[in-house]
Short mmCIF file of C-alpha atoms in Angstrom, two decimals:
data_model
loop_
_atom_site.label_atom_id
_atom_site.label_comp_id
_atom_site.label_asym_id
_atom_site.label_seq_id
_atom_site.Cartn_x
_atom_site.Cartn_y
_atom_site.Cartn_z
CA UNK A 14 -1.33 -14.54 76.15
CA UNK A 15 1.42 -17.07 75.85
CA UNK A 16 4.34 -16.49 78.69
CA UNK A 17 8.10 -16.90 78.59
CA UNK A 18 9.16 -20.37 76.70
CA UNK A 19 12.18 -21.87 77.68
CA UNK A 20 13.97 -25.19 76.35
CA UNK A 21 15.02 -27.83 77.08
CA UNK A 22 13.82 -27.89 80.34
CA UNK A 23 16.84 -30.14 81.80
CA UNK A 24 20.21 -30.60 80.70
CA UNK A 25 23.28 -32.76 82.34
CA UNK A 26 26.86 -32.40 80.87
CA UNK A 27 30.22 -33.40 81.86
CA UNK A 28 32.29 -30.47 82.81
CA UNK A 29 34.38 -29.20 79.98
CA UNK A 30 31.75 -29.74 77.42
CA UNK A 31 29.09 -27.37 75.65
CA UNK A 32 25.76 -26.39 76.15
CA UNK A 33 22.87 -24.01 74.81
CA UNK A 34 19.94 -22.69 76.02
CA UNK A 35 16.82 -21.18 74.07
CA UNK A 36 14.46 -18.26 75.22
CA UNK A 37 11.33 -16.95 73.52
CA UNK A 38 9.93 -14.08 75.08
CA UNK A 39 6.04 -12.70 75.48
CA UNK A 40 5.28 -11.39 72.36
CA UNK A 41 5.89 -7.68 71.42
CA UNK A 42 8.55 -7.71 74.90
CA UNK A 43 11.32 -5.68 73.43
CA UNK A 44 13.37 -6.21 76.92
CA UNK A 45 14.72 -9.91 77.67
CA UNK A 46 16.97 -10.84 80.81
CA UNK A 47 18.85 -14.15 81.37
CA UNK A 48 19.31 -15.06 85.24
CA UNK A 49 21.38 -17.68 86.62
CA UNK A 50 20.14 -19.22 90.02
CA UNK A 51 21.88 -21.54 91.81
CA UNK A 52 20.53 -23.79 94.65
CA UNK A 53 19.05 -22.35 97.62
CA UNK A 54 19.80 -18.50 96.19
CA UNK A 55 17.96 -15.60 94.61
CA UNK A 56 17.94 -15.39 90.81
CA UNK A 57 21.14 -13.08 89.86
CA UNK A 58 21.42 -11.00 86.25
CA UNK A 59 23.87 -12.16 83.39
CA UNK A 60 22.37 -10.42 81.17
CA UNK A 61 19.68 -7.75 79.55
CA UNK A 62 19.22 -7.11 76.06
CA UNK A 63 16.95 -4.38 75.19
CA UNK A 64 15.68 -5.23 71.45
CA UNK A 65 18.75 -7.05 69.98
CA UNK A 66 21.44 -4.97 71.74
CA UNK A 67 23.30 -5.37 75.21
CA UNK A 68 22.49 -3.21 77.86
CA UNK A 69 23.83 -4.79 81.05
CA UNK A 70 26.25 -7.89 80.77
CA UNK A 71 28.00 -6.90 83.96
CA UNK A 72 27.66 -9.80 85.67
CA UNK A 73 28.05 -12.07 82.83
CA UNK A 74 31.46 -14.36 82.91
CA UNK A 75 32.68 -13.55 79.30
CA UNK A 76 35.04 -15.90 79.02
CA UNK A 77 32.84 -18.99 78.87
CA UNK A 78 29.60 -17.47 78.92
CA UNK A 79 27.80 -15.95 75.75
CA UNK A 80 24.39 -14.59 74.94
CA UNK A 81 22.55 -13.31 71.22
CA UNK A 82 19.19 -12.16 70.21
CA UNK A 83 20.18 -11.28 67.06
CA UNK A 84 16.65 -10.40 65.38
CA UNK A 85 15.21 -8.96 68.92
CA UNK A 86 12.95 -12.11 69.50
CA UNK A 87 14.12 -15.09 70.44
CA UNK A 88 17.35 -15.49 72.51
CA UNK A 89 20.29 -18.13 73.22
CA UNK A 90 22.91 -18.79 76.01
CA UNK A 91 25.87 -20.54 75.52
CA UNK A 92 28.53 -21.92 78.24
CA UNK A 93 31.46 -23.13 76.83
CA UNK A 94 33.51 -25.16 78.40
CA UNK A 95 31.18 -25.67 81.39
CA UNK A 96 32.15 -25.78 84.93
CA UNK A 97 30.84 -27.68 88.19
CA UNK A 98 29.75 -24.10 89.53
CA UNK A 99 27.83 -23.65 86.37
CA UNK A 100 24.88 -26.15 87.92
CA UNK A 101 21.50 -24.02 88.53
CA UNK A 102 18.89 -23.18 86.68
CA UNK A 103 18.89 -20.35 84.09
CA UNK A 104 15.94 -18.25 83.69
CA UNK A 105 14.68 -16.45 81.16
CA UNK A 106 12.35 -13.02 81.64
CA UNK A 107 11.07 -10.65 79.20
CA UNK A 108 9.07 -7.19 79.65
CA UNK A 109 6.99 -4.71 77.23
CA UNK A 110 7.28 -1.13 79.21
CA UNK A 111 11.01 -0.51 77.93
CA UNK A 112 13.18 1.95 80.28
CA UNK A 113 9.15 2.72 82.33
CA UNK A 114 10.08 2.39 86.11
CA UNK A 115 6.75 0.52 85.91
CA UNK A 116 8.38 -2.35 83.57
CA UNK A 117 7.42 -5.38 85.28
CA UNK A 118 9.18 -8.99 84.57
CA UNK A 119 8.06 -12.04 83.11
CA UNK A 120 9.87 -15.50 84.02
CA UNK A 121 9.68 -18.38 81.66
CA UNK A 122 10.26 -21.93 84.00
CA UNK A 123 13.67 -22.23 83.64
CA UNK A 124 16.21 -24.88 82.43
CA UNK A 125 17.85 -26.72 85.55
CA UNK A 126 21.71 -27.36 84.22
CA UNK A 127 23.66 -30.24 85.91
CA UNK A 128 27.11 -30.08 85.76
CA UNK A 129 28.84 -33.71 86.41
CA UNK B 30 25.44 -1.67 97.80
CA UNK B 31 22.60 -3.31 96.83
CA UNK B 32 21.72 -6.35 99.22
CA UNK B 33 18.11 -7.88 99.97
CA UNK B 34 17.69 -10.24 103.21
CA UNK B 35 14.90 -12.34 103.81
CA UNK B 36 14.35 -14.84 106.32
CA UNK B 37 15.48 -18.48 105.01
CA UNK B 38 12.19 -20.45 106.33
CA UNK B 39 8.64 -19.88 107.66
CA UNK B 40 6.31 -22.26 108.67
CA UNK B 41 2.00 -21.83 109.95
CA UNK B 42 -0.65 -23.91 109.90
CA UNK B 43 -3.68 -23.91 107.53
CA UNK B 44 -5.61 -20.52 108.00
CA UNK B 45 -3.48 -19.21 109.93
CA UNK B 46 -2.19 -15.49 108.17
CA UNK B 47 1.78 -15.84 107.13
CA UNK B 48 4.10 -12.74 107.43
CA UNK B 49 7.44 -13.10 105.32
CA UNK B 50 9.62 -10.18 106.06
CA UNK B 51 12.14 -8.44 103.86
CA UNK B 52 15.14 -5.87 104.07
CA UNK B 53 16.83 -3.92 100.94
CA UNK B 54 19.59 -1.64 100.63
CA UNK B 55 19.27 0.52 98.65
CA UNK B 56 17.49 3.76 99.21
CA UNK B 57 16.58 4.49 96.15
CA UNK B 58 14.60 1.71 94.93
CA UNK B 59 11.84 2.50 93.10
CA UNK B 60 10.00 -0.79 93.05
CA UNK B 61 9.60 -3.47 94.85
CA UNK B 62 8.48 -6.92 94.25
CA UNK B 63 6.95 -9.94 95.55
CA UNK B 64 7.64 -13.28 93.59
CA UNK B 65 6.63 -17.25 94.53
CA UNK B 66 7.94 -19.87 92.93
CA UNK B 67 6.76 -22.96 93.69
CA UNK B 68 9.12 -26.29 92.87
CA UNK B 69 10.39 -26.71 89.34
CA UNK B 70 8.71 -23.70 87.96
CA UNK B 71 9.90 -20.06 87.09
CA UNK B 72 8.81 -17.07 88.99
CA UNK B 73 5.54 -16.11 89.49
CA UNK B 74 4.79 -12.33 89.94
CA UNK B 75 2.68 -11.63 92.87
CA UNK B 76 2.41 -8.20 93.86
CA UNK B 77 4.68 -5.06 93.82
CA UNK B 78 4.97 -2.05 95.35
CA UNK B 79 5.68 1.71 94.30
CA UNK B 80 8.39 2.82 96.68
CA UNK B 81 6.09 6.11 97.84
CA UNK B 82 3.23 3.77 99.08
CA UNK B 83 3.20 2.64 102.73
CA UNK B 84 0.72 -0.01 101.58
CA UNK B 85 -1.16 -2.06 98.93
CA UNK B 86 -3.89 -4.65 99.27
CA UNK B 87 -4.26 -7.40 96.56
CA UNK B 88 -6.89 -10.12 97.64
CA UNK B 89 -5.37 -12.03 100.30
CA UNK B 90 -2.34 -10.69 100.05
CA UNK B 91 -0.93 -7.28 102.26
CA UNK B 92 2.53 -5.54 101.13
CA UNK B 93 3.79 -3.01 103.76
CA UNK B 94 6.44 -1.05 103.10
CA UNK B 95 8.34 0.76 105.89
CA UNK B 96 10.75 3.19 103.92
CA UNK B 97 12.77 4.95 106.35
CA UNK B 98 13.75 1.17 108.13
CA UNK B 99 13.93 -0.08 104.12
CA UNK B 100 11.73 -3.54 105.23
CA UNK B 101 8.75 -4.67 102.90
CA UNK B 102 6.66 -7.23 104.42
CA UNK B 103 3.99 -9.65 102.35
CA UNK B 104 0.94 -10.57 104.73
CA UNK B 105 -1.02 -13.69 103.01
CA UNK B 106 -4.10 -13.85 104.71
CA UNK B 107 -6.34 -17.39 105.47
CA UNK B 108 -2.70 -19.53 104.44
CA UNK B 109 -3.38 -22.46 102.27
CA UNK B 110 -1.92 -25.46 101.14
CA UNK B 111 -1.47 -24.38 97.85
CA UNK B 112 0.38 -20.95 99.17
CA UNK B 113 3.39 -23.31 99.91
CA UNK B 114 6.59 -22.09 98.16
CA UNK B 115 9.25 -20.25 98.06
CA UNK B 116 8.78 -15.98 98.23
CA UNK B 117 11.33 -14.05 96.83
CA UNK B 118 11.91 -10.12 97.38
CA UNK B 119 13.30 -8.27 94.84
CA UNK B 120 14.40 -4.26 94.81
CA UNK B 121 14.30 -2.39 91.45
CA UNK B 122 17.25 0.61 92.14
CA UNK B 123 16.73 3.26 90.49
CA UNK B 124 19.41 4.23 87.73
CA UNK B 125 19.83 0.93 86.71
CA UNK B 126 18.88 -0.73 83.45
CA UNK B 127 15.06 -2.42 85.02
CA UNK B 128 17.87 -4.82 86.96
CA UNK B 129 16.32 -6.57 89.86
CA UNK B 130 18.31 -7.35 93.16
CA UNK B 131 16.69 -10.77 94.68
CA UNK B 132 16.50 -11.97 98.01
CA UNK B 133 17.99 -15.75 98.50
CA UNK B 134 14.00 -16.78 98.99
CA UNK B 135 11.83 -17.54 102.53
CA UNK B 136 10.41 -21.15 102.24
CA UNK B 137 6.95 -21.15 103.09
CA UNK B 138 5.32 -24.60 104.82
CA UNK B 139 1.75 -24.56 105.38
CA UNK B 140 0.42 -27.63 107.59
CA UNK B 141 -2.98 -28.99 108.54
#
């Protein structure tokens, strides 16, 4: 079974300036998350999209920060403009046991963001 | 609140059985999770934990989980090389959307 993809894998920008990241999930996985972790810390929710709608964006800075899965697959992040305390890497998980206590995580590898 | 502590670094020698230690928060967690990551890769899942188990046994690896003092603890027995990485505790509370709480990570060094 194929796990989480994630790309690109790297990415430096200049503060101020755009970026996206793409997520493919495990297959069938109607639940994906987007984590942010910065250096040296745990992994910390932006957001959780069950099937193609929001379910917890708490966390999620809305005024740079945006997130779609508009068919209930695949998933992008956008930051726009960037910041310097935007560096970490952004990870992607998906799981298949929707609203199950049971409903266990996937990660994909990540894409490590540099901010300069 | 929700808050997870683990210890920042841990260090044994080859064979030698590592314990990484973990604290949580909140009461009503229902699950909770070991994870390694090792360097420039995601998360791995290792083991969890049902929150009314005391104990579960996977391999080489022991999770205890003392509920009343809220501290999970993963035991990996006969430490190898290849066991070096960073461990991450997570709590699942319960009422949440499947939202995981993550420790900041204990660095694991095994020597020769």
């Amino acid at each position: 079974e194929a796990g989480v993809a994630q790309s690109p894998r790297y990415k430096i920008i200049e503060k101020r300036q755009s970026v996206a990241f793409w997520c493919n999930p495990i297959s069938g996985h109607a639940t994906l998350y987007w984590y942010q972790q910065i250096l040296g810390q745990g992994p910390k929710l932006l957001i959780q999209f069950q099937n193609n709608g929001v379910v917890d964006d708490s966390q999620l800075p809305k005024d740079r920060f945006s997130a779609e899965r508009l068919k209930g697959v695949d998933s992008t992040l956008k930051i726009q403009p960037a910041k310097l305390e935007d560096s970490a890497v952004y990870l992607c998980a998906s799981s298949g046991l929707a609203g199950r206590p049971s409903d266990t995580q996937y990660f994909g590898p990540g894409t490590r963001l540099t901010v300069l | 609140g929700e808050d997870v502590e683990q210890s920042l670094f841990l260090s044994v020698r080859e064979g030698d059985s590592s314990v990484i230690n973990c604290t949580y928060t909140d009461s009503s967690s229902t699950y909770l999770y070991w994870y390694k990551q090792e360097p420039g890769a995601g998360l791995q899942l290792l083991t969890y934990i049902f929150s009314n188990m005391d104990m579960k046994q996977d391999q080489r690896l022991t999770v205890l989980l003392n509920k009343k003092d809220k501290h999970l603890s993963l035991r990996i027995a006969d430490t190898q090389t290849g066991d070096s990485a960073i461990y991450f505790c997570a709590e699942k509370p319960s009422g949440g959307y499947n939202k995981l709480i993550f420790g900041a990570g204990t660095r694991l060094a095994v020597h020769p």
